[in-house]
Amino acid sequence: MLDVISAIARFYMAYVWISAGVVKLNDHMNMTQAITAYEIFTPYWSDLLARLIGPLEIAGGVLLLLGIFLRPASKVAAGVMILFIIGVGQAWLRGLGIDCGCFTIEPNLDQQAMDYFVTILRDLAFLALTLWTVYRPFRRFAIYP
């Protein structure tokens, strides 16, 4: 049973990272606006992060999918998830009406902003799956466990 949980955690998080990164690849302007909306980074850093986040998410997902450096890749992914949770949480506390830019990028919302509570809960679930992979990686089908 633990192997099943480990397999689900590893492959589902690979899917999450790859699908999140693919959305960001060809939408640089909207991604920059989504990052700028957090009001944390300067325009220069928002632009740089918009260029880097998508490819890095895809790379992390591929590492999990192929089983290359499972524990180190999962530790980095856990750190990134914590940063995402902090970013969304600070936007919520400051009353910013933004889109997180996670799986769809709509920085100029005509409706209300995202549901911060649900987004943080989702990210906490992703963090739990990622930490499970750190604790007990699914090594079957791994190139380098």
Coordinates of N, CA, C and O in Angstrom, one line a residue:
M1 N 0.8 -1.2 0.0 CA 0.0 0.0 0.0 C 0.9 1.3 0.0 O 0.5 2.2 -0.6
L2 N 2.0 1.2 0.7 CA 2.8 2.4 0.8 C 3.5 2.7 -0.6 O 3.7 3.9 -0.9
D3 N 3.8 1.6 -1.3 CA 4.3 1.8 -2.7 C 3.3 2.5 -3.6 O 3.6 3.3 -4.4
V4 N 2.0 2.2 -3.4 CA 0.9 2.8 -4.2 C 0.9 4.3 -3.9 O 0.8 5.1 -4.8
I5 N 0.9 4.6 -2.6 CA 0.9 6.0 -2.2 C 2.1 6.8 -2.8 O 2.0 7.9 -3.3
S6 N 3.2 6.1 -2.7 CA 4.5 6.7 -3.2 C 4.4 6.9 -4.7 O 4.8 8.0 -5.2
A7 N 3.9 6.0 -5.4 CA 3.7 6.1 -6.9 C 2.8 7.2 -7.2 O 3.0 8.0 -8.1
I8 N 1.6 7.3 -6.6 CA 0.6 8.3 -6.8 C 1.3 9.7 -6.5 O 1.1 10.6 -7.3
A9 N 1.9 9.8 -5.4 CA 2.6 11.1 -5.0 C 3.6 11.5 -6.1 O 3.6 12.7 -6.5
R10 N 4.5 10.6 -6.5 CA 5.5 11.0 -7.4 C 4.9 11.4 -8.8 O 5.2 12.4 -9.3
F11 N 4.1 10.5 -9.4 CA 3.6 10.7 -10.7 C 2.6 11.8 -10.8 O 2.5 12.6 -11.8
Y12 N 1.8 12.0 -9.8 CA 0.8 13.1 -9.8 C 1.5 14.4 -9.7 O 1.2 15.4 -10.4
M13 N 2.5 14.5 -8.8 CA 3.3 15.8 -8.7 C 4.1 16.1 -10.0 O 4.2 17.2 -10.3
A14 N 4.5 15.0 -10.6 CA 5.2 15.3 -11.9 C 4.2 15.9 -12.9 O 4.5 16.8 -13.6
Y15 N 3.0 15.3 -12.9 CA 1.9 15.9 -13.8 C 1.6 17.3 -13.4 O 1.5 18.2 -14.3
V16 N 1.5 17.6 -12.1 CA 1.2 19.0 -11.7 C 2.3 20.0 -12.1 O 2.0 21.0 -12.7
W17 N 3.5 19.6 -11.9 CA 4.6 20.6 -12.3 C 4.7 20.7 -13.8 O 4.9 21.9 -14.2
I18 N 4.6 19.7 -14.5 CA 4.7 19.8 -16.0 C 3.5 20.6 -16.5 O 3.7 21.5 -17.3
S19 N 2.3 20.3 -16.1 CA 1.1 21.0 -16.6 C 1.1 22.5 -16.2 O 0.7 23.3 -17.0
A20 N 1.6 22.8 -15.0 CA 1.7 24.2 -14.6 C 2.7 24.9 -15.4 O 2.5 26.1 -15.8
G21 N 3.9 24.3 -15.7 CA 4.9 24.9 -16.5 C 4.6 25.1 -17.9 O 4.9 26.2 -18.5
V22 N 3.9 24.2 -18.5 CA 3.5 24.3 -20.0 C 2.6 25.5 -20.2 O 2.8 26.2 -21.2
V23 N 1.7 25.8 -19.3 CA 0.8 26.9 -19.4 C 1.6 28.2 -19.5 O 1.2 29.2 -20.2
K24 N 2.7 28.3 -18.8 CA 3.5 29.5 -18.6 C 4.5 29.8 -19.8 O 5.0 30.9 -20.0
L25 N 4.7 28.8 -20.6 CA 5.8 28.9 -21.6 C 5.5 30.0 -22.6 O 6.4 30.7 -23.0
N26 N 4.3 30.0 -23.2 CA 4.1 30.9 -24.3 C 3.2 32.1 -23.9 O 2.5 32.7 -24.7
D27 N 3.2 32.5 -22.6 CA 2.4 33.6 -22.1 C 3.2 34.5 -21.2 O 2.8 34.8 -20.1
H28 N 4.3 34.9 -21.7 CA 5.2 35.7 -21.0 C 4.6 37.0 -20.4 O 4.8 37.3 -19.2
M29 N 3.9 37.8 -21.2 CA 3.3 39.0 -20.7 C 2.3 38.8 -19.6 O 2.4 39.5 -18.6
N30 N 1.4 37.9 -19.8 CA 0.4 37.7 -18.7 C 1.1 37.1 -17.4 O 0.7 37.4 -16.3
M31 N 2.1 36.3 -17.6 CA 2.8 35.7 -16.5 C 3.6 36.8 -15.7 O 3.5 36.9 -14.5
T32 N 4.2 37.8 -16.4 CA 4.8 38.9 -15.8 C 3.8 39.7 -15.0 O 4.1 40.1 -13.9
Q33 N 2.6 40.0 -15.6 CA 1.6 40.7 -14.9 C 1.1 40.0 -13.7 O 0.8 40.6 -12.6
A34 N 1.0 38.7 -13.8 CA 0.5 37.9 -12.6 C 1.5 38.0 -11.5 O 1.1 38.1 -10.3
I35 N 2.8 37.9 -11.8 CA 3.9 38.0 -10.8 C 3.9 39.4 -10.2 O 4.0 39.6 -9.0
T36 N 3.8 40.4 -11.0 CA 3.8 41.8 -10.6 C 2.6 42.1 -9.6 O 2.8 42.9 -8.7
A37 N 1.5 41.4 -9.9 CA 0.3 41.7 -9.0 C 0.5 41.3 -7.6 O -0.2 41.8 -6.7
Y38 N 1.5 40.4 -7.3 CA 1.8 40.0 -5.9 C 2.4 41.2 -5.1 O 2.5 41.2 -3.9
E39 N 2.9 42.2 -5.9 CA 3.5 43.4 -5.3 C 4.7 43.0 -4.4 O 4.9 43.6 -3.3
I40 N 5.5 42.0 -4.8 CA 6.7 41.6 -4.0 C 7.9 42.0 -4.8 O 8.9 42.5 -4.2
F41 N 7.9 41.8 -6.1 CA 9.1 42.0 -6.9 C 9.1 43.3 -7.7 O 8.0 43.8 -8.1
T42 N 10.2 43.7 -8.1 CA 10.3 44.9 -9.0 C 9.9 44.4 -10.4 O 9.9 43.2 -10.7
P43 N 9.7 45.3 -11.3 CA 9.3 44.9 -12.7 C 10.4 44.0 -13.3 O 10.1 43.0 -14.1
Y44 N 11.7 44.3 -13.1 CA 12.8 43.5 -13.6 C 12.7 42.1 -13.1 O 12.8 41.1 -13.9
W45 N 12.5 41.9 -11.8 CA 12.5 40.6 -11.2 C 11.2 39.8 -11.7 O 11.3 38.6 -11.9
S46 N 10.1 40.5 -11.8 CA 8.9 39.9 -12.3 C 9.1 39.4 -13.7 O 8.7 38.2 -14.0
D47 N 9.8 40.1 -14.5 CA 10.0 39.7 -15.9 C 11.0 38.5 -15.9 O 10.7 37.5 -16.6
L48 N 12.0 38.5 -15.1 CA 13.0 37.4 -15.0 C 12.3 36.2 -14.5 O 12.4 35.1 -15.1
L49 N 11.5 36.3 -13.5 CA 10.8 35.1 -12.9 C 9.8 34.5 -13.9 O 9.6 33.3 -14.1
A50 N 9.1 35.4 -14.7 CA 8.2 35.0 -15.7 C 8.9 34.1 -16.8 O 8.3 33.2 -17.3
R51 N 10.1 34.5 -17.1 CA 10.9 33.7 -18.1 C 11.3 32.4 -17.5 O 11.5 31.4 -18.2
L52 N 11.6 32.3 -16.2 CA 12.2 31.1 -15.6 C 11.3 30.1 -15.0 O 11.5 28.9 -15.0
I53 N 10.2 30.6 -14.5 CA 9.3 29.7 -13.7 C 8.8 28.5 -14.5 O 8.8 27.4 -14.1
G54 N 8.2 28.8 -15.7 CA 7.7 27.7 -16.6 C 8.7 26.6 -16.9 O 8.4 25.5 -16.6
P55 N 9.8 27.0 -17.5 CA 10.8 26.0 -17.8 C 11.3 25.2 -16.5 O 11.6 24.0 -16.6
L56 N 11.5 25.9 -15.4 CA 11.9 25.2 -14.2 C 10.9 24.3 -13.7 O 11.2 23.2 -13.2
E57 N 9.6 24.7 -13.7 CA 8.5 23.7 -13.3 C 8.5 22.5 -14.2 O 8.4 21.4 -13.7
I58 N 8.7 22.7 -15.5 CA 8.7 21.5 -16.4 C 9.9 20.6 -16.1 O 9.8 19.4 -16.0
A59 N 11.1 21.2 -15.8 CA 12.3 20.5 -15.5 C 12.1 19.7 -14.2 O 12.4 18.5 -14.2
G60 N 11.5 20.3 -13.2 CA 11.2 19.6 -12.0 C 10.3 18.4 -12.2 O 10.5 17.3 -11.6
G61 N 9.2 18.6 -13.0 CA 8.3 17.6 -13.3 C 8.9 16.4 -14.0 O 8.6 15.3 -13.7
V62 N 9.8 16.7 -14.9 CA 10.5 15.7 -15.7 C 11.4 14.9 -14.8 O 11.5 13.6 -14.9
L63 N 12.1 15.6 -13.9 CA 12.9 14.8 -12.9 C 12.1 13.9 -12.1 O 12.5 12.7 -11.9
L64 N 10.9 14.3 -11.6 CA 10.1 13.4 -10.9 C 9.5 12.3 -11.8 O 9.5 11.1 -11.3
L65 N 9.1 12.6 -13.0 CA 8.6 11.6 -13.9 C 9.6 10.5 -14.2 O 9.3 9.3 -14.1
L66 N 10.8 10.9 -14.5 CA 11.9 10.0 -14.8 C 12.5 9.3 -13.6 O 13.3 8.3 -13.8
G67 N 12.3 9.9 -12.5 CA 12.9 9.3 -11.2 C 14.4 9.7 -11.1 O 15.2 9.0 -10.5
I68 N 14.8 10.9 -11.6 CA 16.1 11.3 -11.5 C 16.3 12.2 -10.3 O 15.6 13.2 -10.1
F69 N 17.2 11.7 -9.4 CA 17.4 12.5 -8.1 C 16.1 12.8 -7.4 O 15.7 13.9 -7.1
L70 N 15.3 11.7 -7.1 CA 14.0 11.8 -6.5 C 13.9 12.7 -5.2 O 13.2 13.6 -5.1
R71 N 14.8 12.3 -4.3 CA 14.7 13.1 -3.0 C 15.2 14.5 -3.2 O 14.5 15.4 -2.7
P72 N 16.3 14.8 -3.8 CA 16.7 16.2 -4.0 C 15.7 17.0 -4.8 O 15.4 18.1 -4.4
A73 N 15.2 16.4 -5.8 CA 14.2 17.1 -6.6 C 12.9 17.4 -5.8 O 12.3 18.5 -5.9
S74 N 12.5 16.5 -5.0 CA 11.3 16.7 -4.2 C 11.6 17.7 -3.1 O 10.7 18.4 -2.7
K75 N 12.8 17.7 -2.5 CA 13.1 18.7 -1.5 C 13.1 20.1 -2.1 O 12.5 21.1 -1.5
V76 N 13.6 20.3 -3.3 CA 13.5 21.6 -4.0 C 12.0 21.9 -4.3 O 11.6 23.1 -4.1
A77 N 11.3 21.0 -4.7 CA 9.8 21.2 -5.0 C 9.1 21.6 -3.8 O 8.2 22.5 -3.8
A78 N 9.4 21.0 -2.6 CA 8.8 21.3 -1.4 C 9.1 22.8 -1.0 O 8.2 23.5 -0.5
G79 N 10.4 23.2 -1.2 CA 10.7 24.6 -0.9 C 10.0 25.5 -1.8 O 9.5 26.6 -1.3
V80 N 9.8 25.2 -3.1 CA 9.1 26.1 -4.0 C 7.6 26.1 -3.6 O 7.0 27.2 -3.6
M81 N 7.0 25.0 -3.2 CA 5.6 25.0 -2.7 C 5.5 25.9 -1.5 O 4.5 26.6 -1.4
I82 N 6.4 25.9 -0.6 CA 6.3 26.7 0.6 C 6.4 28.2 0.2 O 5.6 29.0 0.7
L83 N 7.3 28.5 -0.8 CA 7.3 29.9 -1.3 C 6.0 30.3 -1.9 O 5.6 31.4 -1.8
F84 N 5.4 29.4 -2.7 CA 4.1 29.7 -3.3 C 3.1 30.0 -2.3 O 2.3 30.9 -2.4
I85 N 3.0 29.1 -1.2 CA 2.0 29.3 -0.2 C 2.2 30.7 0.6 O 1.3 31.4 0.8
I86 N 3.5 31.0 0.8 CA 3.8 32.3 1.4 C 3.3 33.4 0.5 O 2.7 34.4 1.0
G87 N 3.6 33.3 -0.8 CA 3.2 34.4 -1.7 C 1.7 34.6 -1.7 O 1.2 35.7 -1.7
V88 N 1.0 33.5 -1.8 CA -0.5 33.6 -1.9 C -1.0 34.1 -0.5 O -1.9 34.9 -0.5
G89 N -0.4 33.6 0.6 CA -0.9 34.0 1.9 C -0.7 35.5 2.1 O -1.5 36.2 2.6
Q90 N 0.5 36.0 1.7 CA 0.7 37.5 1.9 C -0.2 38.3 1.0 O -0.6 39.4 1.4
A91 N -0.5 37.8 -0.2 CA -1.4 38.6 -1.0 C -2.8 38.6 -0.4 O -3.5 39.6 -0.4
W92 N -3.2 37.5 0.2 CA -4.5 37.4 0.9 C -4.6 38.3 2.1 O -5.5 39.1 2.2
L93 N -3.5 38.3 2.9 CA -3.5 39.2 4.1 C -3.5 40.6 3.7 O -4.0 41.5 4.5
R94 N -2.9 41.0 2.6 CA -2.8 42.4 2.2 C -4.0 42.8 1.4 O -4.2 44.0 1.0
G95 N -5.0 41.9 1.1 CA -6.2 42.2 0.4 C -6.0 42.4 -1.1 O -6.9 43.1 -1.7
L96 N -5.0 41.8 -1.7 CA -4.8 42.0 -3.1 C -5.8 41.1 -3.9 O -6.0 39.9 -3.5
G97 N -6.4 41.6 -4.9 CA -7.3 40.8 -5.7 C -6.5 40.3 -6.9 O -6.5 41.0 -8.0
I98 N -5.9 39.1 -6.8 CA -5.1 38.6 -7.9 C -5.5 37.2 -8.3 O -6.2 36.5 -7.7
D99 N -4.9 36.8 -9.4 CA -4.9 35.4 -9.9 C -3.6 34.8 -9.5 O -2.6 35.5 -9.8
C100 N -3.5 33.6 -9.0 CA -2.2 33.1 -8.6 C -1.2 32.8 -9.7 O -0.1 32.8 -9.5
G101 N -1.8 32.6 -10.9 CA -0.9 32.4 -12.1 C -0.4 30.9 -12.0 O 0.7 30.6 -12.6
C102 N -1.1 30.0 -11.4 CA -0.6 28.7 -11.2 C -0.8 27.8 -12.4 O 0.1 27.3 -13.0
F103 N -2.1 27.6 -12.8 CA -2.4 26.7 -13.9 C -3.1 27.4 -15.0 O -3.2 26.9 -16.1
T104 N -3.6 28.6 -14.8 CA -4.1 29.5 -15.8 C -3.6 30.9 -15.5 O -3.5 31.2 -14.3
I105 N -3.5 31.7 -16.5 CA -2.9 33.0 -16.2 C -3.9 34.0 -16.7 O -4.1 34.2 -17.8
E106 N -4.6 34.6 -15.7 CA -5.6 35.7 -16.0 C -5.3 36.8 -15.0 O -6.1 37.0 -14.1
P107 N -4.3 37.6 -15.2 CA -4.0 38.6 -14.2 C -5.0 39.8 -14.1 O -5.1 40.4 -13.1
N108 N -5.7 40.0 -15.2 CA -6.7 41.1 -15.2 C -8.1 40.5 -15.0 O -8.9 40.3 -16.0
L109 N -8.5 40.1 -13.8 CA -9.7 39.4 -13.6 C -10.9 40.4 -13.7 O -10.9 41.5 -13.1
D110 N -11.9 40.0 -14.4 CA -13.2 40.8 -14.4 C -14.1 40.4 -13.2 O -14.9 41.1 -12.8
Q111 N -13.8 39.2 -12.7 CA -14.6 38.7 -11.6 C -13.8 39.0 -10.3 O -12.9 39.7 -10.3
Q112 N -14.2 38.3 -9.2 CA -13.5 38.4 -8.0 C -12.1 37.6 -8.1 O -12.0 36.8 -9.0
A113 N -11.3 37.9 -7.2 CA -10.0 37.3 -7.2 C -10.1 35.8 -6.9 O -11.2 35.3 -6.5
M114 N -9.0 35.1 -6.9 CA -9.1 33.7 -6.6 C -9.5 33.4 -5.2 O -9.5 34.3 -4.3
D115 N -9.9 32.2 -4.9 CA -10.3 31.8 -3.5 C -9.0 31.5 -2.8 O -8.4 30.4 -3.0
Y116 N -8.5 32.4 -2.0 CA -7.2 32.2 -1.4 C -7.1 30.9 -0.5 O -6.1 30.2 -0.5
F117 N -8.2 30.7 0.3 CA -8.2 29.6 1.2 C -8.1 28.3 0.4 O -7.3 27.4 0.8
V118 N -8.9 28.1 -0.6 CA -8.9 26.9 -1.4 C -7.5 26.7 -2.1 O -7.0 25.6 -2.1
T119 N -6.9 27.8 -2.6 CA -5.6 27.7 -3.2 C -4.5 27.3 -2.2 O -3.7 26.5 -2.5
I120 N -4.6 27.8 -1.0 CA -3.6 27.5 0.0 C -3.8 26.0 0.4 O -2.8 25.3 0.6
L121 N -5.1 25.6 0.6 CA -5.3 24.2 0.9 C -4.8 23.2 -0.2 O -4.2 22.2 0.1
R122 N -5.0 23.6 -1.5 CA -4.5 22.8 -2.6 C -3.0 22.7 -2.5 O -2.4 21.6 -2.7
D123 N -2.4 23.8 -2.3 CA -0.9 23.9 -2.2 C -0.4 23.1 -1.0 O 0.7 22.4 -1.1
L124 N -1.1 23.1 0.1 CA -0.7 22.3 1.2 C -0.8 20.8 0.9 O 0.0 20.0 1.3
A125 N -1.9 20.4 0.1 CA -2.0 19.0 -0.3 C -0.8 18.6 -1.2 O -0.3 17.5 -1.1
F126 N -0.5 19.5 -2.1 CA 0.7 19.3 -3.0 C 1.9 19.2 -2.2 O 2.8 18.3 -2.5
L127 N 2.1 20.0 -1.2 CA 3.2 20.0 -0.3 C 3.3 18.6 0.4 O 4.4 18.0 0.5
A128 N 2.2 18.1 0.9 CA 2.1 16.8 1.6 C 2.6 15.7 0.6 O 3.4 14.8 1.0
L129 N 2.1 15.7 -0.6 CA 2.5 14.7 -1.6 C 4.0 14.8 -1.9 O 4.7 13.8 -2.0
T130 N 4.5 16.0 -2.0 CA 5.9 16.2 -2.2 C 6.8 15.7 -1.1 O 7.8 15.1 -1.2
L131 N 6.3 16.1 0.2 CA 7.1 15.6 1.3 C 7.0 14.1 1.5 O 8.0 13.5 1.9
W132 N 5.9 13.5 1.0 CA 5.9 12.0 1.0 C 6.9 11.4 0.1 O 7.6 10.5 0.4
T133 N 7.1 12.1 -1.0 CA 8.1 11.6 -2.0 C 9.5 11.8 -1.4 O 10.4 11.0 -1.7
V134 N 9.8 12.8 -0.6 CA 11.0 13.0 0.1 C 11.2 11.9 1.1 O 12.3 11.2 1.1
Y135 N 10.2 11.6 1.8 CA 10.2 10.6 2.9 C 10.4 9.2 2.3 O 11.1 8.4 2.8
R136 N 9.6 8.9 1.3 CA 9.5 7.5 0.8 C 9.3 7.6 -0.8 O 8.2 7.4 -1.3
P137 N 10.4 7.8 -1.5 CA 10.3 7.9 -2.9 C 9.9 6.6 -3.6 O 10.4 5.5 -3.1
F138 N 9.2 6.7 -4.6 CA 8.8 5.5 -5.4 C 9.9 5.2 -6.4 O 10.1 5.9 -7.4
R139 N 10.8 4.3 -6.1 CA 12.0 4.1 -6.9 C 11.8 3.2 -8.1 O 12.7 3.1 -9.0
R140 N 10.7 2.5 -8.2 CA 10.4 1.7 -9.4 C 10.3 2.6 -10.6 O 9.8 3.7 -10.5
F141 N 10.9 2.2 -11.7 CA 10.9 2.9 -13.0 C 11.8 4.2 -12.9 O 11.7 5.1 -13.7
A142 N 12.6 4.3 -11.9 CA 13.5 5.4 -11.7 C 14.8 5.2 -12.5 O 15.3 4.1 -12.4
I143 N 15.3 6.2 -13.1 CA 16.6 6.2 -13.8 C 17.7 6.2 -12.8 O 18.6 5.5 -12.8
Y144 N 17.5 7.2 -11.8 CA 18.5 7.3 -10.8 C 17.8 7.6 -9.5 O 17.5 8.8 -9.2
P145 N 17.5 6.6 -8.6 CA 16.7 6.9 -7.4 C 17.4 7.7 -6.4 O 18.5 7.6 -6.1

